[in-house]
Every structure is written in C-alpha cells, then in structure tokens.
PDB file of C-alpha atoms in Angstrom:
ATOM      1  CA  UNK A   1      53.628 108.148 140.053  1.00  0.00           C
ATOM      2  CA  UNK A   2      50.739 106.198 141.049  1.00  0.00           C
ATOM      3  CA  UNK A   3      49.698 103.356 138.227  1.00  0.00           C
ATOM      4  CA  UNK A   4      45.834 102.405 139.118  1.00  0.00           C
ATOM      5  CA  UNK A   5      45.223 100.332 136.287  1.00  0.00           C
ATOM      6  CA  UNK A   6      46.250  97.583 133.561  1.00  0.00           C
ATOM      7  CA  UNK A   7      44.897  96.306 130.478  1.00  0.00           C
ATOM      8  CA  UNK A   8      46.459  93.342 128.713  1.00  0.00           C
ATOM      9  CA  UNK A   9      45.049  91.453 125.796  1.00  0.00           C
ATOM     10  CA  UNK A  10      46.074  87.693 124.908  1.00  0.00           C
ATOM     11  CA  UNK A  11      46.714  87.065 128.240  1.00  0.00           C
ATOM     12  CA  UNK A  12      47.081  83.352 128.381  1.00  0.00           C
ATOM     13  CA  UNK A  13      49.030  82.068 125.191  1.00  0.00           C
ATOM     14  CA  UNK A  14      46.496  79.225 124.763  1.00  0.00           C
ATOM     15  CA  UNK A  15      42.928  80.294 126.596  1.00  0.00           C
ATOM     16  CA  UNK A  16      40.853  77.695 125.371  1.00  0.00           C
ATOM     17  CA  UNK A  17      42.005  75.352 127.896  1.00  0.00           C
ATOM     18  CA  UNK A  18      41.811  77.623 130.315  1.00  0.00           C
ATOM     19  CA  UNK A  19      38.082  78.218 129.496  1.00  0.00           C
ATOM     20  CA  UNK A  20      36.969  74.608 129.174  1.00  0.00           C
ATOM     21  CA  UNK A  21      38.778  74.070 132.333  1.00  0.00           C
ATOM     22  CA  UNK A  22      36.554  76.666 134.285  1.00  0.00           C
ATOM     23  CA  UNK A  23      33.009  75.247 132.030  1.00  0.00           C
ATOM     24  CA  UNK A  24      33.975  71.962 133.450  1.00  0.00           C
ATOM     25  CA  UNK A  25      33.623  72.820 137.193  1.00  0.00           C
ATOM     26  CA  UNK A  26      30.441  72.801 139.457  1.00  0.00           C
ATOM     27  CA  UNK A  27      29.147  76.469 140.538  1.00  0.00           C
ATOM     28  CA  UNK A  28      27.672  76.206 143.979  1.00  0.00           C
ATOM     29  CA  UNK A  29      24.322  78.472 144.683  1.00  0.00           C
ATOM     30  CA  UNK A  30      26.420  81.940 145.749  1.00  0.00           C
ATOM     31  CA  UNK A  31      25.959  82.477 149.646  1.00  0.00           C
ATOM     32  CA  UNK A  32      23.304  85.291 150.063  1.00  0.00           C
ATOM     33  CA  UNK A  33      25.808  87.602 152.105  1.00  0.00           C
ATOM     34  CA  UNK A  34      28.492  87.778 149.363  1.00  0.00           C
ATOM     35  CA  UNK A  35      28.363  91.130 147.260  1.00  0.00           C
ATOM     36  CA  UNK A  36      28.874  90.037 144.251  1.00  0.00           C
ATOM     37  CA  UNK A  37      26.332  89.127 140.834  1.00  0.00           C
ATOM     38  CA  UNK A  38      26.935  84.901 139.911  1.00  0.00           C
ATOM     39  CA  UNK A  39      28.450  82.235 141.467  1.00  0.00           C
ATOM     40  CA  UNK A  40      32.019  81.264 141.800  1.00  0.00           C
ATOM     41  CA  UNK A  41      33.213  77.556 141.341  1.00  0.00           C
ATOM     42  CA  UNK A  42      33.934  75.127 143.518  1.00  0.00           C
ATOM     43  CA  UNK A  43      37.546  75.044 143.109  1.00  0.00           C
ATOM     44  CA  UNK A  44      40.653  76.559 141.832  1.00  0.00           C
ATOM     45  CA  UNK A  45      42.448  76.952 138.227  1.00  0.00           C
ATOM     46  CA  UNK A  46      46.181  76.898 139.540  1.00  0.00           C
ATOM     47  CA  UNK A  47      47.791  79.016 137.977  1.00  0.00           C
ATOM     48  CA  UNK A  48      51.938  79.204 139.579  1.00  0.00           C
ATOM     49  CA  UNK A  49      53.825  82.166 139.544  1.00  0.00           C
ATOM     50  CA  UNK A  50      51.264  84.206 139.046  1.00  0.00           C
ATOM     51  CA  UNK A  51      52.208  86.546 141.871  1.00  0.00           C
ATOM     52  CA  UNK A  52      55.201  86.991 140.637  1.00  0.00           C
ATOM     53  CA  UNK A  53      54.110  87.281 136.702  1.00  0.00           C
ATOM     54  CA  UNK A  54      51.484  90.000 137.733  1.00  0.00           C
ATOM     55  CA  UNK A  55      53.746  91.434 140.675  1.00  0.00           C
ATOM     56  CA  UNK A  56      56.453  92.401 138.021  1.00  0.00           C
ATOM     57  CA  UNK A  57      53.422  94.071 135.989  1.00  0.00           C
ATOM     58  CA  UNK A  58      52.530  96.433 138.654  1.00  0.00           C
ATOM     59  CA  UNK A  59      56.076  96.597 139.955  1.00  0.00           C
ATOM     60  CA  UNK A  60      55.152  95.432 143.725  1.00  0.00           C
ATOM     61  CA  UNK A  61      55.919  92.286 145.150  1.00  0.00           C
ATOM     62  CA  UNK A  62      52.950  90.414 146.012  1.00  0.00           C
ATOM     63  CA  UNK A  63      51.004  87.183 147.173  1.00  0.00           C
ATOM     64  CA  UNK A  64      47.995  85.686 147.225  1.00  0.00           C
ATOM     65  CA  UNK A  65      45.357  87.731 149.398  1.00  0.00           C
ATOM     66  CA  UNK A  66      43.544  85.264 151.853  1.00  0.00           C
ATOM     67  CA  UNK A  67      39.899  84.609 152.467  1.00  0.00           C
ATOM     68  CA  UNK A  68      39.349  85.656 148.735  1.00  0.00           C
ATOM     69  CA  UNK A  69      37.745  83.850 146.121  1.00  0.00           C
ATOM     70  CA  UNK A  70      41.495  83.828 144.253  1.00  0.00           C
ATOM     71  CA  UNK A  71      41.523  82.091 140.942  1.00  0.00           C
ATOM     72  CA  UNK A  72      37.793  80.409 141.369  1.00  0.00           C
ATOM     73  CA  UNK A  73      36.225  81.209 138.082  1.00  0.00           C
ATOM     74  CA  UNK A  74      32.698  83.513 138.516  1.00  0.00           C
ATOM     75  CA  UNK A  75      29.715  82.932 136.130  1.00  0.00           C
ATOM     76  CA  UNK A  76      26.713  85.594 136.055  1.00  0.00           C
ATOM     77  CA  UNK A  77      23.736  85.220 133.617  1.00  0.00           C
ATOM     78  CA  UNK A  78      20.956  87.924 133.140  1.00  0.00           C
ATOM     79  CA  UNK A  79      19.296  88.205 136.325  1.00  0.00           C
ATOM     80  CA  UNK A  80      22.415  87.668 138.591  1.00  0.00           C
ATOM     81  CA  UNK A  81      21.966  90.507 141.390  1.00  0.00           C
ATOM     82  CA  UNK A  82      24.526  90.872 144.258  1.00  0.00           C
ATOM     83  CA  UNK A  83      24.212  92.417 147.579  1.00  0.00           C
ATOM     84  CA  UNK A  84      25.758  95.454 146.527  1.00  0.00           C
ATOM     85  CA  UNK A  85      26.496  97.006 142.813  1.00  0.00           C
ATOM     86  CA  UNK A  86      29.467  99.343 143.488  1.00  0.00           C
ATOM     87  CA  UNK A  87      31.790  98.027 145.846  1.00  0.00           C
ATOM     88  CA  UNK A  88      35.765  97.883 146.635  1.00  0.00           C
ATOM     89  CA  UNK A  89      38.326  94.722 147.013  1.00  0.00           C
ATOM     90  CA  UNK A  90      39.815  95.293 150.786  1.00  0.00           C
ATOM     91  CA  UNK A  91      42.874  94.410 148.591  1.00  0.00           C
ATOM     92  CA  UNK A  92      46.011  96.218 146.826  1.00  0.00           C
ATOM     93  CA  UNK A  93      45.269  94.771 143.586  1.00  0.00           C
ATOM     94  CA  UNK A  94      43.103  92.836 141.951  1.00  0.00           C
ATOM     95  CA  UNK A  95      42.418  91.125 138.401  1.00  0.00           C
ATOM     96  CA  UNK A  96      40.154  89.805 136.451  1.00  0.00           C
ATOM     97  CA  UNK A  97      40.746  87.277 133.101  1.00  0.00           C
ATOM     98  CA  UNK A  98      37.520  87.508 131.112  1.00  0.00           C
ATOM     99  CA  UNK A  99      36.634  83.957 129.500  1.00  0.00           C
ATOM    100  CA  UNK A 100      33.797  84.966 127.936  1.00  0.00           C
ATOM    101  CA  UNK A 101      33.683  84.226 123.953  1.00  0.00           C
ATOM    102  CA  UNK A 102      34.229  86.862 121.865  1.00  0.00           C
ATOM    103  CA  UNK A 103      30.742  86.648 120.303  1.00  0.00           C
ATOM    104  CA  UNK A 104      28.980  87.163 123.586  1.00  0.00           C
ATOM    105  CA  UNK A 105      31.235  89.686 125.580  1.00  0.00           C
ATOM    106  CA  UNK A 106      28.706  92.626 127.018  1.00  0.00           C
ATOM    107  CA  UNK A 107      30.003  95.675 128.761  1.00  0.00           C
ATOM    108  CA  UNK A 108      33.101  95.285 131.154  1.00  0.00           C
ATOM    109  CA  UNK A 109      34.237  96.175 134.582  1.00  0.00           C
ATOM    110  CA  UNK A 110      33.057  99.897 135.622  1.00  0.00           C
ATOM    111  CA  UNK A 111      35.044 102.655 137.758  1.00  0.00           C
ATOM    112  CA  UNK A 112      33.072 105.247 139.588  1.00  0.00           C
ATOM    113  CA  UNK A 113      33.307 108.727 141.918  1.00  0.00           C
ATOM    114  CA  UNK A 114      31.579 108.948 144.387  1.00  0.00           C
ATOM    115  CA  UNK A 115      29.791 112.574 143.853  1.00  0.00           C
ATOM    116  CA  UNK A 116      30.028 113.809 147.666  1.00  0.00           C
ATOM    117  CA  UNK A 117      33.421 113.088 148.330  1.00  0.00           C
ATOM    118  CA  UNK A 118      34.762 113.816 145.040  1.00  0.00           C
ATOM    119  CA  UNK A 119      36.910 110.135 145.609  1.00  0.00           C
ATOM    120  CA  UNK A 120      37.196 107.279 143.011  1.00  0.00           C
ATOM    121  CA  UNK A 121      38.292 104.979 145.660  1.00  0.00           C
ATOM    122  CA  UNK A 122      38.351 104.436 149.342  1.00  0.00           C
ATOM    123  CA  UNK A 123      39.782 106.227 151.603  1.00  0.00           C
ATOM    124  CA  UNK A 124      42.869 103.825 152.499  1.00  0.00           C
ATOM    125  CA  UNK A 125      45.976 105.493 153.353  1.00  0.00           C
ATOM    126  CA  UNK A 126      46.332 106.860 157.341  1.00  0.00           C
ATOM    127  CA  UNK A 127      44.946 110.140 157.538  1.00  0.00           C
ATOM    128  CA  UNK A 128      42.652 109.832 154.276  1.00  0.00           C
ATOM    129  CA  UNK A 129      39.344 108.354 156.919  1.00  0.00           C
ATOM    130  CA  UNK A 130      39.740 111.606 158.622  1.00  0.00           C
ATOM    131  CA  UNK A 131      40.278 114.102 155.489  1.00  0.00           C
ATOM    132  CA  UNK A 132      37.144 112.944 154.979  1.00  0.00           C
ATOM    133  CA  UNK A 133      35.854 113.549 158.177  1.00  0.00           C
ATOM    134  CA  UNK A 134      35.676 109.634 159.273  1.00  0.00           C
ATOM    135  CA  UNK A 135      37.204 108.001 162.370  1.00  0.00           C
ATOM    136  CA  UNK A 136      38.692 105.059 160.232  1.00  0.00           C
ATOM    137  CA  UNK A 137      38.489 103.244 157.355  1.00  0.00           C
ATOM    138  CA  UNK A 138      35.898 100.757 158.350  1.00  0.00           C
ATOM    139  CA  UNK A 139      33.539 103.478 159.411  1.00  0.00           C
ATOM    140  CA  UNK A 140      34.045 105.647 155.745  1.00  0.00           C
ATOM    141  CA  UNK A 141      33.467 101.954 153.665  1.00  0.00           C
ATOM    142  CA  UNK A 142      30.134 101.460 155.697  1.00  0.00           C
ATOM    143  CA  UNK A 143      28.592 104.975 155.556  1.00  0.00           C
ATOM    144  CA  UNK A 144      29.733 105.330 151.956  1.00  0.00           C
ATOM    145  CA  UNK A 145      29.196 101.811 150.618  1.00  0.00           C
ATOM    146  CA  UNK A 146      26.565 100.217 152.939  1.00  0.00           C
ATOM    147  CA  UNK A 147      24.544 102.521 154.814  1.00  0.00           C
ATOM    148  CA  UNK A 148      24.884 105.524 152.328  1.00  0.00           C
ATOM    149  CA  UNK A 149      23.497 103.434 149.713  1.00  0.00           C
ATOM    150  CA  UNK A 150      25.980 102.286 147.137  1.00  0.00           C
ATOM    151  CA  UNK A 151      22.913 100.676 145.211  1.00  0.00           C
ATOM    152  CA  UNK A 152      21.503 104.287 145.097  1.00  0.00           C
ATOM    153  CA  UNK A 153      23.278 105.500 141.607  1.00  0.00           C
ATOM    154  CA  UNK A 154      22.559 109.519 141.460  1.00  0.00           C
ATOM    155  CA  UNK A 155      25.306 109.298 144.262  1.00  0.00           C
ATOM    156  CA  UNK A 156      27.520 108.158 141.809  1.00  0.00           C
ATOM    157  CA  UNK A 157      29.110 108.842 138.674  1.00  0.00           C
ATOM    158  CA  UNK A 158      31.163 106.779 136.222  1.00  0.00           C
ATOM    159  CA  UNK A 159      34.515 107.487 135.456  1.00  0.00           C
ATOM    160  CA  UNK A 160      35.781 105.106 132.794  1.00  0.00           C
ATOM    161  CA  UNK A 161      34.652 100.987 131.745  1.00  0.00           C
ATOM    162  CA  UNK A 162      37.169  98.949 130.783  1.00  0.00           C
ATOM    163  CA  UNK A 163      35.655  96.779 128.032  1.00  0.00           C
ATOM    164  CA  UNK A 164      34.992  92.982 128.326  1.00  0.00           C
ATOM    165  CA  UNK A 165      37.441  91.012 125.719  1.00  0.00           C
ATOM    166  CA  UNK A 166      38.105  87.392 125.823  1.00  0.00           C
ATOM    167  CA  UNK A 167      41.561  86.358 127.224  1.00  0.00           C
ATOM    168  CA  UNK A 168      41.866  90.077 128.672  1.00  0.00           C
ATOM    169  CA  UNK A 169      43.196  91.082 132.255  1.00  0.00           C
ATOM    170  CA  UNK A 170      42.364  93.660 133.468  1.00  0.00           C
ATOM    171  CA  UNK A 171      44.755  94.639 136.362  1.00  0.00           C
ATOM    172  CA  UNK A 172      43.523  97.541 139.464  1.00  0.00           C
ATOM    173  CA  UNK A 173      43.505  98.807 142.297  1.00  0.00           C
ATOM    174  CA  UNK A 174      41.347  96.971 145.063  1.00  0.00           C
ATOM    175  CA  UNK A 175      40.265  99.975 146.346  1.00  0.00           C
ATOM    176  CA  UNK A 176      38.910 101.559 143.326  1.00  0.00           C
ATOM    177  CA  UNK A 177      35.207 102.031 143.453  1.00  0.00           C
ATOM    178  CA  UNK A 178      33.689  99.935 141.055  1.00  0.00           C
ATOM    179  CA  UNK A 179      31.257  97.155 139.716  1.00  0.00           C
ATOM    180  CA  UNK A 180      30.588  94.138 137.502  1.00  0.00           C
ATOM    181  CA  UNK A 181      28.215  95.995 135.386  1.00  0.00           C
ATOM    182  CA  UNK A 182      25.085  94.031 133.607  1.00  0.00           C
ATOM    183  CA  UNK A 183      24.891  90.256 133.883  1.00  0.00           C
ATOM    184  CA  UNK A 184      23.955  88.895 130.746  1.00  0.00           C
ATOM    185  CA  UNK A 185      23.436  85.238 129.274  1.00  0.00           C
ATOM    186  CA  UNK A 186      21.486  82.087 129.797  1.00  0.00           C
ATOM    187  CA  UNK A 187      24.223  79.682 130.838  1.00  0.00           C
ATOM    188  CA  UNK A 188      27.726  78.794 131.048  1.00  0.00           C
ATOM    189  CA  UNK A 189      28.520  79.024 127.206  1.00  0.00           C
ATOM    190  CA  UNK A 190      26.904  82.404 126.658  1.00  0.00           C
ATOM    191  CA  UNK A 191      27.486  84.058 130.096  1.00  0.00           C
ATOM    192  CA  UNK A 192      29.533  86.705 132.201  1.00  0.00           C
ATOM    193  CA  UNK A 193      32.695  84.261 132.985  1.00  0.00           C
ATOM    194  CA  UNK A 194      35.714  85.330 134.761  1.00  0.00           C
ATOM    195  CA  UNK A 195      38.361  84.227 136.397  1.00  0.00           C
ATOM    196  CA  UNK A 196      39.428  86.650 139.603  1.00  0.00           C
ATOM    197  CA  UNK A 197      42.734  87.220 141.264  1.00  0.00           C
ATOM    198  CA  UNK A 198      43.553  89.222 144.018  1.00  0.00           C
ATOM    199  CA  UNK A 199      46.815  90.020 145.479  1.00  0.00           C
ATOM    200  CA  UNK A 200      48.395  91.692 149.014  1.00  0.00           C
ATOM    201  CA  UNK A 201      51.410  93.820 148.791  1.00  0.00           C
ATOM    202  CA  UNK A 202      53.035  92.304 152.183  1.00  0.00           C
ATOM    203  CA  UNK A 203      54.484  95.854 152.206  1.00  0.00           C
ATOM    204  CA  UNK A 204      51.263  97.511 151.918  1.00  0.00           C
ATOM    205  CA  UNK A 205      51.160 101.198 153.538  1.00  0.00           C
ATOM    206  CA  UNK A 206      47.164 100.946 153.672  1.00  0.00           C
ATOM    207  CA  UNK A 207      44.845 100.255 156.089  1.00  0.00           C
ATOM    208  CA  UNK A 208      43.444  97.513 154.752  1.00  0.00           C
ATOM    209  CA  UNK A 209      44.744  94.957 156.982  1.00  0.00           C
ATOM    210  CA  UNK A 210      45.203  97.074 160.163  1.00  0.00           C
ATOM    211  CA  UNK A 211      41.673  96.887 160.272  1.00  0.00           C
ATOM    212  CA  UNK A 212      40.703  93.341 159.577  1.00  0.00           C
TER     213      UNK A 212
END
C-alpha cells in the first residue's frame, strides 16, 4: 500500500492566531529564480512536534527537510507568476495549511500526469530514471519539467484538485506533479496564504538526496 495523499480539516484547534501571526510578518520581494507564485515571509511560525504529529499521519518517521522554505507562510495575489507552474518538492512529503478566510478561498492545490510518460510524479525510486529511458533522476526532472516545458499545458493533464479550505492540510507526496493553481486577491487579507511544510524520511529509499 502506497498512501500519496492527506486531507485534514480543522487542523489547528485555534487558527486565528495562527493566521494573524503569519499577516503580521514582512514578505520580502520573492527571488526571481524560485519556482513558485508569491512571496514567502521573512521568518518562521514554530510550530514543535510537528514532525512527529504529521510523521504519525503518514506513518514514516520524519524531520524537517533543509534548504526549504519550512513553516514560512507564502502569500500570492492575482498576478503572482512563478518560474514554473507544474513542478515537484525534491522531498518525501510535503504540506500545506491554507490560511486563507473562508470567504475568499479560490481553487486549491492541483495534481497532474504527465501525458507522454503516463507518470503523476517523478521518477524517484532506482531504476524508475531508466524505465523511462533517463540516465538519472536529475536528467528526467530537467527534460520533463524544465526543458520539456512544464509551462506548456497540452503536455499535461489533471488528475484530481484538492480544494482550498481554511485551517486545511493537505498532506503529499513531494514528488507528485503538481501546482499552486490561480493566484487570486489584492493583499494579505483577501489573498492565496499558506503556510508550507516539508519533511525528509531519513530512511528514504529515493533518489532524492543521492543526487543533491
């Protein structure tokens, strides 16, 4: 059995602190090389135990993944672009806490196959690179996501959206192809607002980290 995703409503018991928390923090102009739509905060929401609260979800030990933007809230208002639309987490899992008001939540976090290979995520385990007639992992995630166009949607097609609700995680796979979907808002109050988390299985069997 392979579990790929998690959905969890009323995440935090009390979420309004957790939201005015993340509107009270600065949000740096986003570094034009990062992939991703919005900017993410200067800082951290600590939040301890959480590897261990979300590794007993997913039944995986787990800790924090480095050189991640772990726990910095993201905000994206309409006209937030990133580098790239569809795009993996060189992660085992990830999650995302959406902290958007009920009243404004748009659209959600979107899952897609890519049409050539047939594959709804990368290519991760040893052996999968050359199923798919790659020499490793590094060179299938360039030629599929970066120089094969990942921004070019008739390659793609979408599998499944798991809806925006406030004070909902939604827990995945790293390596799942996916995407942000539509910015939307003016500001802080009204906008896409998230707060990210992604975790390493210090176990892992993937490639991931063999190729870092």
């Amino acid at each position: 059995m392979h579990l790929n995703h998690f959905v969890i409503d009323d995440f935090f018991e009390e979420p309004d602190p957790i939201r005015e928390m993340a509107l009270k923090m600065t949000y740096p102009d986003r570094d034009e090389t990062e992939y991703y739509p919005g900017r993410n905060a200067a800082g951290q929401i600590q939040l301890p135990g959480i590897e261990k609260f979300i590794g007993g979800i997913v039944r995986t030990p787990l800790v924090q993944a480095a050189s991640t933007s772990h726990a910095q809230p993201r905000l994206a208002v309409e006209g937030d672009d990133g580098k790239v639309s569809i795009h993996i987490d060189p992660v085992d899992w990830s999650a995302l806490i959406y902290l958007t008001k009920p009243e404004h939540c748009q659209g959600g976090t979107h899952f897609y196959r890519h049409k050539k290979t047939g594959w709804d995520r990368a290519p991760v385990y040893p052996g999968e690179p050359e199923q798919l007639g790659y020499g490793s992992l590094r060179g299938a995630i360039d030629d599929i996501l970066n120089t094969g166009g990942a921004n070019g949607m008739d390659q793609w097609e979408e599998s499944m959206v798991l809806p925006m609700r406030y004070n909902r995680i939604v827990i995945f796979r790293g390596y799942l192809y996916h995407d942000a979907g539509k910015s939307f808002g003016s500001s802080i109050d009204d906008g896409r607002l998230i707060l990210p988390l992604f975790f390493k299985n210090p176990q892992s069997k993937t490639l991931l980290y063999t190729e870092e």
